[in-house]
Every structure is written in C-alpha cells, then in structure tokens.
Coordinates of C-alpha atoms and ligand atoms in Angstrom, one line a residue:
M1 CA 107.8 90.8 120.9
K2 CA 104.3 90.6 120.6
L3 CA 101.3 92.5 120.6
T4 CA 97.7 91.0 121.1
C5 CA 95.3 92.7 118.7
G6 CA 91.7 92.3 119.2
N7 CA 91.2 87.8 118.7
R8 CA 94.9 87.7 117.0
V9 CA 98.3 88.1 117.5
L10 CA 101.6 89.6 115.7
D11 CA 104.9 88.4 115.9
L12 CA 107.0 91.7 115.4
S13 CA 110.4 89.1 115.9
R14 CA 110.9 90.1 112.6
P15 CA 109.8 93.4 110.7
R16 CA 106.3 93.9 109.5
I17 CA 104.2 95.8 107.3
M18 CA 101.5 98.2 107.0
G19 CA 99.8 98.3 103.5
V20 CA 98.0 101.9 104.2
L21 CA 94.0 102.4 103.4
N22 CA 93.4 105.7 102.9
T23 CA 89.9 105.6 102.3
T24 CA 89.8 110.2 102.2
P25 CA 88.8 111.9 98.6
D26 CA 92.4 113.6 99.0
S27 CA 94.9 112.3 100.5
F28 CA 98.1 113.0 98.7
S29 CA 99.4 109.7 97.2
D30 CA 96.7 107.7 97.3
G31 CA 93.2 109.9 97.6
G32 CA 90.5 109.1 95.9
R33 CA 91.2 106.1 95.0
Y34 CA 88.4 103.8 96.3
Y35 CA 85.6 106.9 95.6
R36 CA 83.1 105.9 92.8
E37 CA 80.2 109.0 92.1
G38 CA 81.3 110.8 95.3
E39 CA 80.2 106.8 96.8
L40 CA 82.8 105.2 99.0
D41 CA 83.4 102.3 97.2
L42 CA 83.7 99.5 100.3
D43 CA 84.5 96.5 97.0
V44 CA 87.5 98.6 95.6
A45 CA 88.6 98.9 98.7
V46 CA 88.3 95.4 99.8
E47 CA 90.3 94.6 97.1
R48 CA 92.6 96.8 97.7
A49 CA 93.1 95.7 101.2
R50 CA 93.2 92.1 99.8
Q51 CA 96.2 92.2 97.2
M52 CA 98.6 94.3 100.3
V53 CA 97.8 91.2 102.6
A54 CA 98.9 88.7 99.4
E55 CA 102.1 91.0 98.8
G56 CA 102.7 90.9 102.2
A57 CA 101.2 93.2 104.7
A58 CA 100.6 91.7 108.6
I59 CA 98.5 94.8 108.9
I60 CA 96.4 97.2 106.7
D61 CA 96.2 100.9 108.7
I62 CA 92.4 102.0 107.3
G63 CA 91.9 106.0 107.6
G64 CA 89.3 108.5 107.1
E65 CA 91.5 112.1 108.4
S66 CA 93.8 113.6 105.2
T67 CA 96.5 115.2 107.5
R68 CA 98.5 116.8 103.9
P69 CA 99.0 120.6 104.8
G70 CA 96.1 121.7 103.9
A71 CA 93.6 118.9 103.3
A72 CA 90.2 119.6 104.4
A73 CA 88.5 119.4 108.4
V74 CA 86.6 116.2 108.2
T75 CA 84.5 116.6 111.1
G76 CA 84.2 113.0 113.5
E77 CA 81.4 111.8 111.5
Q78 CA 82.1 112.1 107.4
E79 CA 85.1 110.2 109.1
Y80 CA 82.6 108.1 110.8
R81 CA 81.0 107.1 107.5
R82 CA 84.8 106.8 105.8
V83 CA 86.4 104.3 108.6
V84 CA 83.7 101.9 109.8
P85 CA 82.4 100.6 107.6
V86 CA 85.8 99.8 105.7
V87 CA 86.9 97.9 109.4
E88 CA 83.4 96.0 109.1
A89 CA 84.1 94.5 105.5
I90 CA 87.8 94.2 105.5
A91 CA 87.2 92.2 109.1
R92 CA 84.6 90.4 108.1
E93 CA 86.8 89.3 104.0
L94 CA 90.4 88.9 104.8
D95 CA 92.6 87.6 107.9
V96 CA 93.7 90.8 108.3
I97 CA 94.7 93.0 111.6
I98 CA 92.9 96.6 110.3
S99 CA 94.7 98.7 112.0
V100 CA 92.6 102.5 112.5
D101 CA 94.4 105.4 111.5
T102 CA 92.0 108.0 113.8
S103 CA 92.1 111.0 116.4
T104 CA 88.6 110.7 116.9
P105 CA 87.2 108.1 119.6
E106 CA 83.3 107.8 118.6
V107 CA 85.8 106.0 115.3
M108 CA 87.9 104.2 118.0
R109 CA 84.7 102.4 120.5
A110 CA 83.1 101.5 116.4
A111 CA 86.4 100.4 115.0
A112 CA 87.6 98.1 117.5
E113 CA 83.5 96.5 117.8
A114 CA 83.9 96.6 114.1
G115 CA 86.7 93.9 114.6
A116 CA 90.1 96.7 114.0
G117 CA 92.5 95.0 116.2
L118 CA 95.0 98.5 116.1
I119 CA 94.5 102.3 116.7
N120 CA 96.8 105.1 115.7
D121 CA 96.2 107.8 116.3
V122 CA 98.6 110.6 114.9
R123 CA 97.7 113.2 118.2
A124 CA 98.7 110.6 120.4
L125 CA 96.0 110.3 122.0
Q126 CA 95.3 114.1 123.6
R127 CA 92.2 114.7 121.5
P128 CA 89.1 114.3 125.3
G129 CA 88.2 111.0 125.5
A130 CA 91.0 109.3 123.5
L131 CA 92.3 107.0 126.2
E132 CA 89.6 106.2 127.2
A133 CA 88.1 104.9 124.3
A134 CA 91.7 103.1 123.9
A135 CA 91.1 102.0 127.1
A136 CA 88.8 100.3 126.2
S137 CA 89.2 98.9 123.4
G138 CA 92.0 97.0 124.8
L139 CA 93.0 96.7 122.0
P140 CA 97.2 98.4 121.1
V141 CA 98.4 102.0 120.7
C142 CA 100.1 103.5 118.5
L143 CA 101.6 106.8 119.9
M144 CA 102.4 108.8 117.7
H145 CA 104.2 112.0 118.0
M146 CA 103.7 115.6 115.9
Q147 CA 105.2 119.3 116.8
G148 CA 101.9 121.3 115.8
Q149 CA 98.7 121.3 113.7
P150 CA 98.6 119.3 110.5
G151 CA 97.8 123.1 109.0
T152 CA 100.3 124.4 109.4
M153 CA 103.3 121.8 111.7
Q154 CA 105.7 122.9 108.0
A155 CA 105.8 126.2 108.6
N156 CA 108.5 126.2 110.9
P157 CA 109.3 123.5 112.6
R158 CA 112.2 123.5 116.2
Y159 CA 114.1 122.0 118.3
E160 CA 116.4 121.2 120.6
D161 CA 117.7 118.4 119.9
V162 CA 115.3 116.6 117.8
V163 CA 115.4 112.6 119.1
A164 CA 114.9 114.0 123.1
E165 CA 112.1 115.8 122.3
V166 CA 110.6 114.0 120.2
S167 CA 111.7 110.7 122.7
A168 CA 110.6 113.0 126.1
F169 CA 106.3 113.4 124.6
L170 CA 106.4 109.8 123.4
L171 CA 107.0 108.4 127.6
D172 CA 105.1 111.8 128.9
R173 CA 102.3 110.2 126.9
L174 CA 103.6 106.5 127.9
Q175 CA 102.4 107.7 131.4
C176 CA 99.1 108.7 130.3
C177 CA 98.0 105.4 129.1
E178 CA 99.8 103.8 131.7
E179 CA 96.9 106.1 134.1
A180 CA 94.1 105.6 132.0
G181 CA 94.7 101.7 132.1
I182 CA 96.8 101.2 129.3
P183 CA 99.9 98.9 129.9
R184 CA 103.1 99.7 128.1
Q185 CA 103.0 96.6 126.7
R186 CA 100.6 97.7 124.4
V187 CA 101.8 100.9 123.7
I188 CA 103.8 101.6 119.8
F189 CA 106.1 104.6 119.2
D190 CA 106.2 106.5 115.7
P191 CA 108.0 109.4 115.7
G192 CA 105.8 111.1 113.0
Y193 CA 108.3 111.8 110.3
G194 CA 107.3 114.7 108.6
F195 CA 105.4 115.7 110.5
G196 CA 105.7 118.8 112.3
K197 CA 109.4 118.5 111.3
T198 CA 112.6 119.9 108.9
D199 CA 113.8 117.5 106.5
E200 CA 117.2 117.2 109.4
H201 CA 115.1 117.1 112.1
N202 CA 113.3 114.0 109.9
L203 CA 117.2 112.3 109.4
E204 CA 119.1 112.8 112.8
L205 CA 116.2 111.1 114.3
L206 CA 116.1 107.9 111.0
R207 CA 120.6 108.4 112.5
R208 CA 119.5 108.1 115.5
Q209 CA 116.4 105.9 115.9
D210 CA 117.1 103.3 118.0
E211 CA 117.5 106.4 121.0
L212 CA 113.8 106.3 120.8
A213 CA 112.3 103.9 122.7
P214 CA 112.1 102.2 125.8
A215 CA 114.0 97.7 124.1
D216 CA 110.3 96.4 125.3
I217 CA 108.3 99.1 123.0
P218 CA 108.1 98.7 119.8
L219 CA 108.8 101.8 116.3
L220 CA 106.6 102.4 114.0
A221 CA 108.2 103.8 111.3
G222 CA 105.9 105.8 108.2
L223 CA 108.3 106.8 105.8
S224 CA 107.1 106.4 102.8
R225 CA 106.5 108.3 99.5
K226 CA 106.9 111.1 102.7
S227 CA 107.7 114.4 100.8
M228 CA 111.5 114.6 102.6
I229 CA 111.9 112.5 99.8
G230 CA 110.4 114.5 97.3
R231 CA 112.9 117.5 98.4
L232 CA 115.7 115.7 98.9
L233 CA 115.9 113.7 95.7
G234 CA 113.9 116.6 93.4
R235 CA 110.9 113.0 93.8
E236 CA 107.4 113.6 92.8
V237 CA 105.3 112.1 95.2
D238 CA 105.3 108.6 91.8
E239 CA 108.6 108.8 91.6
R240 CA 109.8 108.3 95.2
L241 CA 109.4 104.1 95.2
P242 CA 113.1 103.9 95.2
G243 CA 113.7 106.3 98.1
S244 CA 110.9 105.0 100.3
L245 CA 112.6 101.6 99.8
A246 CA 116.5 102.3 101.1
L247 CA 114.6 104.1 104.5
A248 CA 112.2 101.3 104.9
L249 CA 115.8 99.4 104.9
L250 CA 117.4 102.4 107.1
A251 CA 114.4 101.9 109.8
A252 CA 113.5 98.2 109.9
Q253 CA 117.8 97.9 110.3
R254 CA 118.0 100.7 113.0
G255 CA 115.2 98.9 115.1
A256 CA 111.8 99.8 113.3
R257 CA 108.7 96.7 113.9
I258 CA 106.2 97.8 111.7
L259 CA 107.1 99.4 108.7
R260 CA 103.9 101.8 107.2
V261 CA 104.4 101.7 103.9
H262 CA 102.2 102.0 100.5
D263 CA 104.4 99.8 98.4
V264 CA 104.2 96.4 100.1
A265 CA 105.3 94.0 98.0
A266 CA 108.8 95.8 97.4
T267 CA 108.6 97.0 100.8
A268 CA 108.7 92.7 102.1
D269 CA 111.4 92.0 99.1
V270 CA 113.4 94.4 100.3
L271 CA 113.0 92.7 104.6
A272 CA 112.7 89.3 102.6
L273 CA 117.2 90.3 101.6
W274 CA 117.5 91.9 104.8
Q275 CA 117.1 89.3 106.9
L276 CA 118.2 86.6 104.9
V277 CA 121.7 87.6 104.5
D278 CA 121.6 89.0 108.0
R279 CA 119.1 86.3 110.0
A280 CA 120.5 83.5 108.8
Ligands
LIG1 C1 101.7 108.5 109.9 C2 100.6 108.4 110.3 C3 103.0 107.7 110.0 C4 101.2 106.7 111.5 C5 100.2 108.8 109.1 C6 101.6 109.7 105.1 C7 100.6 111.2 106.2 N1 100.9 106.8 111.6 N2 99.8 107.9 108.8 N3 102.8 107.0 111.1 N4 101.1 109.2 108.5 N5 101.7 105.8 113.1 O1 101.5 108.5 105.0 O2 102.2 110.1 104.3 O3 104.5 108.7 110.4 S1 99.7 109.9 107.1

C-alpha cells in the first residue's frame, strides 16, 4: 500500500509514525511549547520536527486548533497564522511529509501551496468548502470520526453499535470524497479515539479495529497520551507513555498503518521490535 503525498510517496507496507506538532498555545499535552513572549517561535518548531524525523517519524502533523473539551475556539485567521508559517518552514528545512491538522478550507489551500503532503481533518471534510479545497489540493485526506463537537462531545456519547456506526460514517464520507473528485486511493480512515466516545466505546473500537476499513483503505490511529489512558490507569498526562506505547502496538497489530503519536522514538522502538518478531 502506497500513498502519494504531493511530491513524496508514503510506503505503508509497514506501519509508519506521524509525529504531533501542536502550534496551539493551549493543547493538552504540549501546548504553548513553541511560543516565546506570545509569538510563535518557528525555529523551535522546526527543531522539534527535525528531532521527530531523526527519531523515525515519516509524517509531521501540524495543528493550530485545540480540540480538547473546553479549549478556546480558534478563528480561521488565528489558525492560519499558527499553521501556515510552520508548514512553510518545515517544508523548506526538512525532508518529510507534512500533514496539516485542520478543518478550515483556507488553511488546507494555503498549507498545500506551502508544501503540505496530507490533509488531516478531525471533521472529515464536513465544513462548507472543505471537500472542494481538499480535492483541489490533490493531496490525500485523513477522514476522522467524531460524535458531536469538540466542546461538548464527551458529555454523553451514545451508540447502538459503535463499530458499525463509525464505519458507516467513514464510508459515507468516502462516498462524498469520491463525488467531490477525491479518489479512494487518496483516503485514510480514522476512528477518532476519544472524540465523542466513552472508554468502553474506545476499547470496543480498538478490539474490533480491523472491521473499520475496507482492505485497500489505510487506517490511522491516534491514541497517544489520550485521556482514556488517564482514566483507565489513573495517570496524569506526563505519566501516559507506557499506556500510549501499549495502545500503539495493539492498534498496529489490529491493522493501523499510521500511528499519530507524541513520543516518536519510543514508538519507533516498539514497532521495530514487533516487526522483528512477526515479519521475519
Ligand atoms: C487526533 C487527531 C486523532 C487524527 C487529534 C490529541 C487530540 N487527528 N488530532 N486522529 N487527535 N487524525 O492529540 O489527543 O486521533 S488532537
């Protein structure tokens, strides 16, 4: 399985790591890291990306909107200013696929022009103009499932059959993509762990993750440092590395081709050992 991401090819014959780079001042796990006196510090962001590439990240995911429940809403313009300069700087400095974590059509367009290779949308291109912007970019898109809206999604998540509902939603969005001129060869599915889901829902999705996507559609899993680890194990954000590694491996074993993580080096070790055991 291969994905063409702008002028680079992403080989998914083995699971690959997407390293998270949040340019928000308030993200739950690494918010505010790249700010100095309230200004985005591009050099620090590029150095962090460089480190993740050296540690084994095939993709750097740049996001400027915090989807944490209770996070301040961001305007398209703020998001643009947080994301596009970072995409430009990383595209100039590093040889890596850049993913842009956005639901905003203008940000998709500008990021694609600045050298992004992938559009990662937690709203699965449902905002007005998003399908068109993604189609025009010619880039692959990650469609993520979310029940509700970021601010309130954890209030009372409900499903009859979470796996069937998430899968049906993703297939519906796939059809919308195809109708908008985004071929299925350019689509990635993501169950959206933690987005409008209880711990039980998340566990059920992981348990049956292989039922979520048709065989030709790569699956992305984002479990790194998520609050389900905190609740299930009683761990603060800075104590979730072992849990994150366990879930990354379980997700990879259940078919995830891209793992979205904060701790690239540690995840790369886990995947390397798995490959040595199972792919000899
Ligand atoms: C995800 C994401 C995820 C995709 C975030 C966090 C919250 N994009 N963006 N999948 N999560 N595709 O990192 O915990 O799970 S932001």
